Amino acid sequence: MRRTLFAGAAALLAAAGTFTFVLTRAEAATQTLQSLAAANGRYFGSATDNPELTDTAYTAILGGGEFGQTTPGNSMKWDTTEPTRNAFSFTKGDAVVTFAQAHNMKVRGHTLLWHNQLPGWVSQLPATEVQAAMENHITAVATHFRGKVFAWDVVNEPFNDDGTFRSTSPFYAAMGTDYIAAAFRTARAADPDAKLYINDYNTDGLGAKADAMYNLVKTLKSQGVPIDGVGFQAHLAIQYGFPSQMQQNLQRFADLGVDVAITELDVRMVLPRDSTKDATQATYYSNVVKACVAVTRCVGITIWDYTDKYSWVPSTFSGQGAALPWDENLQQKPTAYNAIVTALGGTVSSPSPSVSSASPSPSRSVSPSPSASSSPPPAGSCTATYKIVGSWPGGFQGEVNVTGKTGWTVTWTFANGQTISQLWGGTVTQSGASVTVKPASWNATPPATFGFLASWNGTNAIPAVSCS
Ligand code: XIL
């Protein structure tokens, strides 16, 4: 599927409204995208798909606390759930639900009706049978997942980019625009508790397509059609500019009396990736998150998977990629990740995430300090290596690398009154000069790294660090 965007028409969104809150040490220890979003009354989620659920390094992060919501990227679509007429298969969707339930993640159902990923038999139906087949499909799928999904993308991508209805949809071809109201009514009857959404791309900012969606939602509301929300996919690309006035656009939909959500966020670039593109990408992530946070009825943000390893972008948009906040080695990109954290009101290791480099380690003007032994520890024990990776008047950033056994505890005693203000990758307790760090749930198995920010004055000696 080819996406065209209106280049040049976009203006960078200056996020209106700022908010700040200070994290206590206990809160900082558990700071995740989800915890920060939850502090704003929202969720932060990642899409996923069945093949990658066998990748344990991947699932450790997916289910490790960063995300409070997931969307199955493919497993609830028509070609998967009803490949043959009236023969339903929910195995793949159930697997995503099971993973989500085991990891405190809620599920957005995606999607009941779309012109893509339809089995051939649907397109071959005589027009007179389309409505019955459509209602049968929606009823069966929404009934199966009732109580397991909190929301459904009932209708996906009804519009062309110019705001006309997509006539290639077999539902539109058979029923005209009436298919939309019928789909929502059928979904409501099957699952009265799920929030029912319409979802599209290139509607994120003001423009002809967003106007068409706005007018449709307004009409549906005036007709009493049970629509609860509008999803903005936000498949963005830095070479096309940021959507025009995204916050205002979300707000005008909210003012119609519906929820809004960012449902499939990713920010791609023309490869190769470099630090300038990363910095631009970070501003896009920041702007989207700030737009959602600024609109009371924006209920949450979902990125379209969290890692470039499983992004749909490279196989869809030739020569493009690097769209997600974690790279293909499952490493966080400090630029994009920190931009999201900051936009959610959290605190980050780098004071200026949008200008930090693409390198995974911070580049401050202090040379790394001498560290402890790097020889492998005996079985059943562990070794921790402490270093200062950046320092500035009054503050510094430290990093500790742990090797050895799973389930480590690292301790040290500061000699010069240093105090940790924030720590990531673990849970910290500081009592006077004594520091104890235990791993975050996803970080128990070495090689593990945690980082922290701390204050210092006068002297900043490297402490002796123990691991047990
Ligand atoms: C994509 C999936 O991520 C891919 O794996 C699949 O091959 C094609 O569909 N808009 C949507 C999503 O609503 O369902 C699409 O997901 C991405 C664009």
PDB file of N, CA and C and ligand atoms in Angstrom, residues 3 73-74 77 110 114 117 156-157 199 233 235 264 304 312, ligand 1:
ATOM      1  N   ARG A   3       1.530   5.190   0.426  1.00  0.00           N
ATOM      2  CA  ARG A   3       0.985   6.348   1.115  1.00  0.00           C
ATOM      3  C   ARG A   3       1.493   7.627   0.456  1.00  0.00           C
ATOM      4  N   GLY A  73      -1.280  -6.640  15.342  1.00  0.00           N
ATOM      5  CA  GLY A  73      -1.014  -6.014  14.041  1.00  0.00           C
ATOM      6  C   GLY A  73      -1.767  -6.676  12.907  1.00  0.00           C
ATOM      7  N   ASN A  74      -2.022  -7.960  13.037  1.00  0.00           N
ATOM      8  CA  ASN A  74      -2.707  -8.692  11.962  1.00  0.00           C
ATOM      9  C   ASN A  74      -3.753  -9.698  12.434  1.00  0.00           C
ATOM     10  N   LYS A  77      -7.652  -9.471  11.914  1.00  0.00           N
ATOM     11  CA  LYS A  77      -8.167  -9.024  10.618  1.00  0.00           C
ATOM     12  C   LYS A  77      -8.976 -10.142   9.944  1.00  0.00           C
ATOM     13  N   HIS A 110      -8.427  -4.883  16.407  1.00  0.00           N
ATOM     14  CA  HIS A 110      -8.101  -4.246  15.123  1.00  0.00           C
ATOM     15  C   HIS A 110      -8.085  -5.320  14.042  1.00  0.00           C
ATOM     16  N   TRP A 114     -12.198  -3.690   6.821  1.00  0.00           N
ATOM     17  CA  TRP A 114     -11.123  -2.982   6.096  1.00  0.00           C
ATOM     18  C   TRP A 114     -11.117  -3.518   4.677  1.00  0.00           C
ATOM     19  N   GLN A 117      -6.420  -6.947   3.312  1.00  0.00           N
ATOM     20  CA  GLN A 117      -6.337  -8.212   4.039  1.00  0.00           C
ATOM     21  C   GLN A 117      -7.722  -8.865   4.194  1.00  0.00           C
ATOM     22  N   ASN A 156     -11.980   0.647   9.250  1.00  0.00           N
ATOM     23  CA  ASN A 156     -10.600   1.091   9.057  1.00  0.00           C
ATOM     24  C   ASN A 156     -10.434   1.692   7.658  1.00  0.00           C
ATOM     25  N   GLU A 157      -9.879   2.880   7.611  1.00  0.00           N
ATOM     26  CA  GLU A 157      -9.451   3.512   6.363  1.00  0.00           C
ATOM     27  C   GLU A 157     -10.568   3.650   5.310  1.00  0.00           C
ATOM     28  N   ASN A 199     -11.081   4.540  12.163  1.00  0.00           N
ATOM     29  CA  ASN A 199      -9.626   4.693  12.227  1.00  0.00           C
ATOM     30  C   ASN A 199      -9.093   4.978  10.822  1.00  0.00           C
ATOM     31  N   GLN A 233      -4.069   7.127  12.948  1.00  0.00           N
ATOM     32  CA  GLN A 233      -2.987   6.136  12.865  1.00  0.00           C
ATOM     33  C   GLN A 233      -1.623   6.770  13.109  1.00  0.00           C
ATOM     34  N   HIS A 235       0.941   7.300  11.027  1.00  0.00           N
ATOM     35  CA  HIS A 235       2.109   6.729  10.344  1.00  0.00           C
ATOM     36  C   HIS A 235       2.831   7.902   9.679  1.00  0.00           C
ATOM     37  N   GLU A 264      -1.519   4.029  15.705  1.00  0.00           N
ATOM     38  CA  GLU A 264      -0.501   3.230  14.987  1.00  0.00           C
ATOM     39  C   GLU A 264       0.775   4.049  14.763  1.00  0.00           C
ATOM     40  N   TRP A 304       3.305   1.481  16.471  1.00  0.00           N
ATOM     41  CA  TRP A 304       3.007   0.308  15.616  1.00  0.00           C
ATOM     42  C   TRP A 304       4.179  -0.669  15.677  1.00  0.00           C
ATOM     43  N   TRP A 312       6.619  -2.720  10.188  1.00  0.00           N
ATOM     44  CA  TRP A 312       6.067  -2.989   8.853  1.00  0.00           C
ATOM     45  C   TRP A 312       6.673  -2.068   7.803  1.00  0.00           C
TER      46      TRP A 312
HETATM   47  C1  XIL B   1      -0.031  -3.643   8.619  1.00  0.00           C
HETATM   48  C2  XIL B   1       0.731  -4.713   9.382  1.00  0.00           C
HETATM   49  O1  XIL B   1       1.582  -4.090  10.337  1.00  0.00           O
HETATM   50  C3  XIL B   1       1.543  -5.547   8.422  1.00  0.00           C
HETATM   51  O2  XIL B   1       2.165  -6.622   9.085  1.00  0.00           O
HETATM   52  C4  XIL B   1       0.645  -6.088   7.328  1.00  0.00           C
HETATM   53  O3  XIL B   1       1.431  -6.770   6.382  1.00  0.00           O
HETATM   54  C5  XIL B   1      -0.106  -4.964   6.655  1.00  0.00           C
HETATM   55  O4  XIL B   1      -0.823  -4.217   7.627  1.00  0.00           O
HETATM   56  N1  XIL B   1      -2.813   0.616   8.719  1.00  0.00           N
HETATM   57  C6  XIL B   1      -3.451  -0.322   9.473  1.00  0.00           C
HETATM   58  C7  XIL B   1      -2.737  -1.564   9.880  1.00  0.00           C
HETATM   59  O5  XIL B   1      -4.582  -0.092   9.893  1.00  0.00           O
HETATM   60  O6  XIL B   1      -3.586  -2.663   9.965  1.00  0.00           O
HETATM   61  C8  XIL B   1      -1.595  -1.865   8.966  1.00  0.00           C
HETATM   62  O7  XIL B   1      -0.862  -2.950   9.516  1.00  0.00           O
HETATM   63  C9  XIL B   1      -0.723  -0.642   8.780  1.00  0.00           C
HETATM   64  C10 XIL B   1      -1.500   0.474   8.163  1.00  0.00           C
END
